[in-house]
């Protein structure tokens, strides 16, 4: 599995929409992560999860360039 950041308030909805793909084992309950089952995850969801984390953590200039390019 891959650990991915996920806001606490978004976890229930994300997990309900992707049962068995996104899980939170007991030792992750207090942290803002979900585990992603790589054999089960759709490519589009995996890309979205990775992009969301990157957008949160990357330098603002790179994010602005990426988003501008994606919109064109």
CSV table of C-alpha atoms in Angstrom, one decimal:
chain,number,residue,atom,x,y,z
A,1,UNK,CA,0.0,0.0,0.0
A,2,UNK,CA,0.9,3.6,-0.5
A,3,UNK,CA,0.3,6.2,2.3
A,4,UNK,CA,-1.3,9.4,1.1
A,5,UNK,CA,-2.2,12.5,3.0
A,6,UNK,CA,-5.9,13.0,3.4
A,7,UNK,CA,-7.7,15.7,5.5
A,8,UNK,CA,-9.5,14.2,8.5
A,9,UNK,CA,-12.8,15.7,7.3
A,10,UNK,CA,-12.4,14.2,3.8
A,11,UNK,CA,-11.5,10.7,4.9
A,12,UNK,CA,-15.0,9.3,5.5
A,13,UNK,CA,-16.3,10.5,2.2
A,14,UNK,CA,-13.2,9.4,0.3
A,15,UNK,CA,-13.2,6.0,1.9
A,16,UNK,CA,-17.0,5.5,1.3
A,17,UNK,CA,-16.5,6.4,-2.4
A,18,UNK,CA,-13.6,4.0,-2.7
A,19,UNK,CA,-14.3,1.0,-0.4
A,20,UNK,CA,-11.3,-1.4,0.0
A,21,UNK,CA,-9.1,1.0,-2.0
A,22,UNK,CA,-8.6,3.6,0.7
A,23,UNK,CA,-8.3,2.4,4.2
A,24,UNK,CA,-7.2,3.7,7.6
A,25,UNK,CA,-5.7,1.0,9.9
A,26,UNK,CA,-5.9,1.7,13.6
A,27,UNK,CA,-2.3,3.0,13.8
A,28,UNK,CA,-3.1,5.7,11.2
A,29,UNK,CA,-6.3,6.9,12.9
A,30,UNK,CA,-4.6,9.9,14.6
A,31,UNK,CA,-2.7,10.9,11.5
A,32,UNK,CA,-3.9,12.6,8.3
A,33,UNK,CA,-3.1,9.6,6.1
A,34,UNK,CA,-5.0,6.9,4.2
A,35,UNK,CA,-3.5,3.8,2.8
A,36,UNK,CA,-4.1,3.2,-0.9
A,37,UNK,CA,-4.3,-0.3,-2.2
A,38,UNK,CA,-2.2,-0.1,-5.4
A,39,UNK,CA,-3.6,-3.3,-7.0
A,40,UNK,CA,-7.2,-1.9,-6.6
A,41,UNK,CA,-6.8,1.8,-7.2
A,42,UNK,CA,-8.0,3.3,-10.5
A,43,UNK,CA,-5.3,5.2,-12.3
A,44,UNK,CA,-7.3,8.4,-12.3
A,45,UNK,CA,-7.8,8.3,-8.5
A,46,UNK,CA,-4.1,7.6,-7.9
A,47,UNK,CA,-3.1,10.5,-10.1
A,48,UNK,CA,-5.6,12.8,-8.3
A,49,UNK,CA,-4.2,11.7,-4.9
A,50,UNK,CA,-0.6,12.3,-5.9
A,51,UNK,CA,-1.4,15.7,-7.6
A,52,UNK,CA,-3.4,16.9,-4.5
A,53,UNK,CA,-0.5,16.1,-2.2
A,54,UNK,CA,2.0,17.7,-4.6
A,55,UNK,CA,-0.2,20.8,-4.9
A,56,UNK,CA,-0.3,21.1,-1.1
A,57,UNK,CA,3.5,20.7,-0.7
A,58,UNK,CA,5.2,22.1,-3.8
A,59,UNK,CA,6.5,25.7,-4.2
A,60,UNK,CA,3.6,28.1,-5.0
A,61,UNK,CA,5.2,29.2,-8.3
A,62,UNK,CA,5.4,25.6,-9.6
A,63,UNK,CA,1.9,24.9,-8.5
A,64,UNK,CA,0.6,28.0,-10.4
A,65,UNK,CA,2.5,27.0,-13.5
A,66,UNK,CA,1.1,23.4,-13.3
A,67,UNK,CA,-2.5,24.5,-12.8
A,68,UNK,CA,-2.2,27.1,-15.6
A,69,UNK,CA,-0.9,24.4,-18.0
A,70,UNK,CA,-3.5,21.9,-16.9
A,71,UNK,CA,-6.3,24.4,-17.6
A,72,UNK,CA,-5.1,25.2,-21.1
